[in-house]
Structures are given as structure tokens and as C-alpha cells.
Amino acid sequence: MSASSPELASPSSVPTDDAAATAPAVTPVRVLLYSDDVATRDAVRVGVGRRPAKDVEIVAWHECATPAAVIEQADAGGHDLLILDGEAAPAGGLGLTKQLKNEIFDCPPVIVLTGRPADGWLASWSQAEAAVPHPLDPLQLCATIAEVVRTHIA
């Protein structure tokens, strides 16, 4: 074989890893998910999956079904994002968001699941970073999570 043989690769034809160098960094996110309804929690987890966006990866889900558990877990820390169901009973995610934002120093960003699109003003009142209305649309939920992570965490 000679140096001009097509089987030999010249240094200029060796592929480089430029794609990896220009790819966005992936932000790992630990999520605290609250709803008294297991079907709602399942819908959120299944709808979002592990990668709501190319640059956002959910590395852990911690589910809570009671307001006391949410307060305890949020106070303990270790979560990057809270997703709280505004339709949960006996305490909804909107009131819990307001309480957490007022009581926990450096509270993680919160996405609330509201009963309807017109409840956006309640999400603003509660100091939530974003709101997603029921019925839950997985694409909207993923886009909202990605936006909140990019804006407040990454």
C-alpha cells in the first residue's frame, strides 16, 4: 500500500469532535412533584420523561402527596425545581407556592399546574415562575420546564 491509497486516512480527513464542542451543556435537574392525585403525578412524569429538552435532563423525581411532605422536603433542600398541583386537596399548589416563597430562603423555582388557563393571575400572585393549565399538554409542560430551567437554574 502506498501513501496515496484510499484506505489510509490523511490527518485532514480524520473526523473531529466539533459537534460535541458546540453541543449545549446538559443541565441536570432534581424535581419535587406534588399532587394528591397519583394520576396527575403519573401524567406529569410520563409526559415529561427524562429529557424535556436537549439541554435539560431530569435526574431525579421526588413525589409528595401531602402538603406537610412538600414543606418538609422543600425545607430540607436538594431540589432544583418544584412542580405543584394547584388543584390538589386539602392544600393546593398555589397556596403552597406562596408559603414556600415567603418562608424558604432561596426557594427553588416553582411551576404550578392550574385548573384552567384563566388562573394565570393566581400563579403570579403565588410568586410561581410559570404555570401550566389542566388538561396537561406534555409538549407545553416540557417547554415550560425547559424555559424555567434555562432562565432560573442553568
Coordinates of N, CA and C in Angstrom, one line a residue, residues 3-150:
A3 N 1.1 5.6 0.2 CA 0.5 6.7 1.0 C -0.7 7.3 0.3
S4 N -0.8 7.1 -1.0 CA -2.0 7.6 -1.8 C -3.1 6.6 -1.8
S5 N -3.0 5.5 -1.1 CA -4.0 4.5 -1.1 C -5.3 5.1 -0.5
P6 N -6.5 4.8 -1.0 CA -7.7 5.3 -0.4 C -8.0 4.8 0.9
E7 N -7.4 3.6 1.3 CA -7.7 3.1 2.6 C -7.0 3.9 3.8
L8 N -6.0 4.6 3.5 CA -5.3 5.4 4.5 C -6.0 6.8 4.6
A9 N -6.2 7.2 5.8 CA -6.8 8.5 6.1 C -5.7 9.5 6.3
S10 N -5.8 10.6 5.7 CA -4.9 11.7 6.0 C -5.4 12.5 7.2
P11 N -4.5 13.2 7.9 CA -5.0 13.9 9.1 C -6.1 14.9 8.8
S12 N -6.2 15.5 7.6 CA -7.3 16.4 7.4 C -8.6 15.7 7.2
S13 N -8.6 14.4 6.9 CA -9.9 13.7 6.7 C -10.3 12.9 8.0
V14 N -9.6 13.0 9.0 CA -10.0 12.4 10.3 C -11.1 13.2 10.9
P15 N -12.2 12.6 11.2 CA -13.3 13.4 11.8 C -12.9 14.0 13.2
T16 N -13.4 15.2 13.4 CA -13.1 15.8 14.7 C -14.4 15.8 15.5
D17 N -14.3 16.1 16.7 CA -15.5 16.1 17.6 C -16.0 17.5 17.8
D18 N -16.1 18.3 16.7 CA -16.7 19.6 16.7 C -18.1 19.6 17.2
A19 N -18.9 18.6 16.9 CA -20.3 18.5 17.3 C -20.4 18.5 18.8
A20 N -19.5 17.8 19.4 CA -19.6 17.7 20.9 C -19.2 19.1 21.5
A21 N -18.3 19.8 20.8 CA -17.8 21.0 21.4 C -18.9 22.1 21.2
T22 N -19.7 22.0 20.2 CA -20.7 23.0 20.0 C -22.1 22.6 20.6
A23 N -22.2 21.4 21.1 CA -23.5 21.0 21.7 C -23.7 21.7 23.0
P24 N -25.0 22.1 23.3 CA -25.3 22.8 24.5 C -25.0 21.8 25.7
A25 N -24.6 22.4 26.8 CA -24.4 21.6 28.0 C -25.7 21.2 28.6
V26 N -25.7 20.0 29.1 CA -27.0 19.5 29.7 C -27.1 19.8 31.2
T27 N -28.2 20.4 31.6 CA -28.4 20.8 32.9 C -29.2 19.7 33.7
P28 N -28.6 19.1 34.7 CA -29.3 18.0 35.4 C -30.3 18.7 36.4
V29 N -31.5 18.2 36.5 CA -32.5 18.8 37.4 C -33.1 17.7 38.3
R30 N -33.2 18.1 39.6 CA -33.9 17.2 40.5 C -35.3 17.9 40.8
V31 N -36.4 17.2 40.6 CA -37.7 17.7 40.7 C -38.5 17.2 41.9
L32 N -39.1 18.1 42.6 CA -40.1 17.7 43.6 C -41.5 17.9 43.0
L33 N -42.2 16.9 43.0 CA -43.6 16.9 42.3 C -44.6 16.6 43.3
Y34 N -45.6 17.6 43.5 CA -46.7 17.4 44.4 C -48.0 17.4 43.8
S35 N -48.8 16.4 44.1 CA -50.2 16.3 43.8 C -50.8 15.2 44.7
D36 N -52.0 15.4 45.2 CA -52.7 14.4 46.0 C -53.2 13.3 45.1
D37 N -53.2 13.5 43.8 CA -53.8 12.6 42.8 C -52.6 11.9 42.1
V38 N -52.5 10.6 42.3 CA -51.4 9.8 41.7 C -51.5 9.8 40.2
A39 N -52.7 9.9 39.6 CA -52.8 10.0 38.2 C -52.2 11.3 37.6
T40 N -52.3 12.4 38.4 CA -51.7 13.7 37.9 C -50.2 13.5 38.0
R41 N -49.7 13.0 39.1 CA -48.2 12.8 39.2 C -47.7 11.9 38.1
D42 N -48.4 10.8 37.8 CA -48.0 9.9 36.7 C -48.1 10.7 35.4
A43 N -49.1 11.5 35.1 CA -49.2 12.2 33.9 C -48.1 13.2 33.7
V44 N -47.6 13.8 34.7 CA -46.5 14.7 34.6 C -45.2 14.0 34.3
R45 N -44.9 12.9 35.1 CA -43.7 12.2 34.9 C -43.6 11.5 33.5
V46 N -44.7 10.9 33.1 CA -44.7 10.2 31.8 C -44.7 11.3 30.7
G47 N -45.4 12.4 30.8 CA -45.4 13.4 29.8 C -44.1 14.1 29.6
V48 N -43.3 14.3 30.7 CA -42.0 15.0 30.7 C -40.9 14.0 30.3
G49 N -40.9 12.8 30.9 CA -39.9 11.8 30.7 C -38.6 12.3 31.3
R50 N -37.4 11.8 30.8 CA -36.1 12.1 31.4 C -35.5 13.4 30.7
R51 N -35.9 13.7 29.5 CA -35.3 14.8 28.8 C -36.4 15.7 28.2
P52 N -36.9 16.7 29.0 CA -37.9 17.6 28.4 C -37.4 18.5 27.3
A53 N -36.0 18.6 27.2 CA -35.4 19.3 26.1 C -34.0 18.7 26.0
K54 N -33.3 19.1 24.9 CA -32.0 18.5 24.6 C -31.0 19.0 25.7
D55 N -31.2 20.1 26.3 CA -30.2 20.7 27.2 C -30.7 20.5 28.7
V56 N -31.8 19.8 28.9 CA -32.3 19.6 30.3 C -32.6 18.1 30.5
E57 N -32.0 17.6 31.6 CA -32.2 16.2 32.0 C -32.8 16.1 33.4
I58 N -33.9 15.4 33.5 CA -34.4 15.1 34.9 C -33.7 13.9 35.4
V59 N -32.9 14.2 36.5 CA -32.1 13.1 37.0 C -32.8 12.4 38.2
A60 N -33.8 13.1 38.8 CA -34.5 12.5 40.0 C -35.8 13.2 40.1
W61 N -36.8 12.3 40.4 CA -38.2 12.8 40.7 C -38.4 12.4 42.2
H62 N -38.9 13.4 43.0 CA -39.3 13.1 44.4 C -40.8 13.4 44.4
E63 N -41.6 12.5 44.7 CA -43.1 12.7 44.7 C -43.6 12.9 46.1
C64 N -44.5 13.8 46.3 CA -45.2 14.1 47.5 C -46.7 14.1 47.3
A65 N -47.4 13.6 48.3 CA -48.9 13.6 48.2 C -49.6 14.4 49.2
T66 N -48.8 15.0 50.2 CA -49.4 15.8 51.2 C -48.6 17.1 51.3
P67 N -49.3 18.2 51.7 CA -48.7 19.5 51.9 C -47.5 19.4 52.9
A68 N -47.7 18.7 54.0 CA -46.6 18.6 55.0 C -45.4 18.0 54.4
A69 N -45.5 17.0 53.6 CA -44.3 16.4 52.9 C -43.6 17.4 52.0
V70 N -44.4 18.2 51.3 CA -43.8 19.2 50.4 C -43.0 20.2 51.2
I71 N -43.6 20.7 52.3 CA -42.9 21.7 53.1 C -41.6 21.1 53.7
E72 N -41.7 19.9 54.2 CA -40.5 19.2 54.8 C -39.4 19.0 53.8
Q73 N -39.8 18.5 52.6 CA -38.8 18.3 51.5 C -38.2 19.6 51.0
A74 N -39.1 20.6 50.8 CA -38.6 21.8 50.3 C -37.6 22.5 51.3
D75 N -38.0 22.4 52.6 CA -37.1 23.0 53.6 C -35.8 22.2 53.7
A76 N -35.8 20.9 53.5 CA -34.6 20.1 53.5 C -33.6 20.5 52.4
G77 N -34.2 20.9 51.3 CA -33.4 21.3 50.1 C -33.1 20.1 49.2
G78 N -32.2 20.3 48.3 CA -31.8 19.2 47.4 C -32.6 19.1 46.1
H79 N -33.6 20.0 45.9 CA -34.4 20.0 44.7 C -34.1 21.3 43.9
D80 N -34.0 21.1 42.6 CA -33.8 22.3 41.7 C -35.0 22.9 41.2
L81 N -36.1 22.2 41.1 CA -37.4 22.6 40.6 C -38.5 22.0 41.3
L82 N -39.6 22.8 41.6 CA -40.8 22.3 42.2 C -41.9 22.4 41.2
I83 N -42.7 21.3 41.1 CA -43.9 21.3 40.3 C -45.0 20.9 41.2
L84 N -46.0 21.9 41.4 CA -47.0 21.8 42.4 C -48.4 21.9 41.8
D85 N -49.3 20.9 42.1 CA -50.6 20.9 41.5 C -51.5 21.9 42.3
G86 N -52.0 22.9 41.5 CA -52.9 23.9 42.1 C -54.2 23.3 42.5
E87 N -54.6 22.2 41.9 CA -55.9 21.6 42.2 C -55.8 20.5 43.3
A88 N -54.7 20.4 43.9 CA -54.6 19.3 45.0 C -55.4 19.7 46.2
A89 N -55.8 18.7 47.0 CA -56.6 19.0 48.2 C -55.8 18.2 49.3
P90 N -55.8 18.7 50.5 CA -56.6 19.8 51.1 C -55.9 21.1 50.9
A91 N -54.6 21.2 50.5 CA -53.9 22.4 50.2 C -53.4 22.4 48.8
G92 N -53.8 23.4 48.0 CA -53.4 23.5 46.6 C -52.0 24.0 46.4
G93 N -51.5 23.7 45.3 CA -50.1 24.1 45.0 C -49.9 25.6 44.9
L94 N -51.0 26.4 44.7 CA -50.8 27.9 44.6 C -50.6 28.4 46.0
G95 N -51.3 28.0 47.0 CA -51.1 28.4 48.4 C -49.8 27.9 48.9
L96 N -49.4 26.7 48.6 CA -48.1 26.2 49.0 C -47.0 27.0 48.4
T97 N -47.1 27.3 47.1 CA -46.1 28.1 46.5 C -45.9 29.4 47.2
K98 N -47.0 30.1 47.5 CA -46.9 31.4 48.2 C -46.2 31.2 49.5
Q99 N -46.6 30.2 50.3 CA -46.0 29.9 51.6 C -44.5 29.6 51.4
L100 N -44.1 28.7 50.5 CA -42.7 28.3 50.3 C -41.9 29.5 49.9
K101 N -42.4 30.4 49.0 CA -41.6 31.5 48.5 C -41.4 32.5 49.6
N102 N -42.3 32.6 50.6 CA -42.2 33.6 51.7 C -41.4 33.0 52.9
E103 N -41.3 31.7 53.0 CA -40.7 31.1 54.2 C -39.4 30.4 53.9
I104 N -39.0 30.1 52.7 CA -37.8 29.3 52.4 C -36.8 30.3 51.7
F105 N -35.7 30.5 52.3 CA -34.6 31.3 51.7 C -34.2 30.6 50.4
D106 N -34.1 31.4 49.4 CA -33.6 30.9 48.1 C -34.4 29.7 47.6
C107 N -35.7 29.8 47.7 CA -36.6 28.7 47.3 C -36.4 28.4 45.8
P108 N -36.4 27.1 45.4 CA -36.2 26.8 44.0 C -37.4 27.3 43.2
P109 N -37.2 27.4 41.9 CA -38.3 27.9 41.0 C -39.4 26.9 41.1
V110 N -40.7 27.4 40.9 CA -41.9 26.6 41.0 C -42.7 26.8 39.7
I111 N -43.2 25.6 39.3 CA -44.2 25.6 38.2 C -45.4 25.1 38.8
V112 N -46.6 25.8 38.7 CA -47.8 25.3 39.2 C -48.7 24.8 38.1
L113 N -49.5 23.8 38.4 CA -50.4 23.2 37.5 C -51.8 23.8 37.9
T114 N -52.3 24.7 37.0 CA -53.6 25.4 37.3 C -54.8 24.6 36.8
G115 N -55.9 25.0 37.3 CA -57.2 24.3 36.9 C -57.6 24.8 35.5
R116 N -57.2 26.0 35.1 CA -57.6 26.5 33.8 C -56.7 27.6 33.3
P117 N -56.6 27.9 32.1 CA -55.7 29.0 31.6 C -56.0 30.3 32.3
A118 N -57.2 30.6 32.6 CA -57.5 31.9 33.3 C -57.0 32.1 34.7
D119 N -56.4 31.0 35.2 CA -55.8 31.0 36.6 C -54.4 31.5 36.6
G120 N -53.9 32.0 35.5 CA -52.6 32.5 35.4 C -52.3 33.7 36.4
W121 N -53.3 34.5 36.7 CA -53.1 35.6 37.7 C -52.9 35.0 39.1
L122 N -53.5 33.8 39.4 CA -53.2 33.2 40.7 C -51.8 32.7 40.8
A123 N -51.2 32.2 39.7 CA -49.9 31.8 39.6 C -48.9 33.0 39.9
S124 N -49.3 34.1 39.3 CA -48.5 35.3 39.5 C -48.5 35.7 41.0
W125 N -49.7 35.7 41.6 CA -49.9 36.1 43.0 C -49.1 35.2 43.9
S126 N -49.0 33.9 43.5 CA -48.3 32.9 44.4 C -46.8 33.0 44.2
Q127 N -46.3 33.8 43.3 CA -44.9 34.0 43.0 C -44.3 32.8 42.3
A128 N -45.1 32.0 41.6 CA -44.6 30.9 40.8 C -43.9 31.5 39.6
E129 N -42.9 30.8 39.1 CA -42.1 31.2 37.9 C -42.9 30.9 36.7
A130 N -43.8 29.9 36.7 CA -44.6 29.6 35.5 C -45.8 28.8 35.9
A131 N -46.8 28.7 35.0 CA -48.0 27.9 35.2 C -48.3 27.1 33.9
V132 N -48.9 25.9 34.1 CA -49.3 25.1 33.1 C -50.7 24.7 33.4
P133 N -51.7 24.9 32.6 CA -53.1 24.6 32.9 C -53.5 23.1 32.6
H134 N -54.5 22.7 33.4 CA -55.1 21.4 33.1 C -56.0 21.6 31.9
P135 N -56.3 20.7 31.1 CA -55.7 19.3 31.0 C -54.2 19.5 30.6
L136 N -53.4 18.7 31.1 CA -51.9 18.8 30.9 C -51.5 18.4 29.5
D137 N -50.8 19.3 28.8 CA -50.3 19.0 27.5 C -48.8 18.7 27.6
P138 N -48.3 17.5 27.4 CA -46.9 17.2 27.6 C -46.0 18.1 26.9
L139 N -46.3 18.5 25.7 CA -45.4 19.5 24.9 C -45.3 20.8 25.6
Q140 N -46.4 21.3 26.1 CA -46.4 22.6 26.8 C -45.6 22.4 28.2
L141 N -45.8 21.3 28.8 CA -45.2 21.1 30.1 C -43.6 21.0 29.9
C142 N -43.2 20.3 28.9 CA -41.8 20.2 28.6 C -41.2 21.5 28.2
A143 N -41.9 22.3 27.4 CA -41.4 23.6 27.0 C -41.3 24.5 28.2
T144 N -42.3 24.5 29.1 CA -42.3 25.3 30.3 C -41.1 24.9 31.3
I145 N -40.9 23.6 31.5 CA -39.8 23.2 32.3 C -38.5 23.6 31.7
A146 N -38.3 23.4 30.4 CA -37.1 23.8 29.8 C -36.8 25.3 29.9
E147 N -37.8 26.1 29.7 CA -37.7 27.6 29.9 C -37.4 28.0 31.3
V148 N -38.0 27.4 32.3 CA -37.7 27.7 33.7 C -36.3 27.3 34.0
V149 N -35.9 26.2 33.6 CA -34.5 25.7 33.9 C -33.5 26.6 33.3
R150 N -33.7 27.0 32.0 CA -32.8 27.8 31.3 C -32.7 29.2 31.9

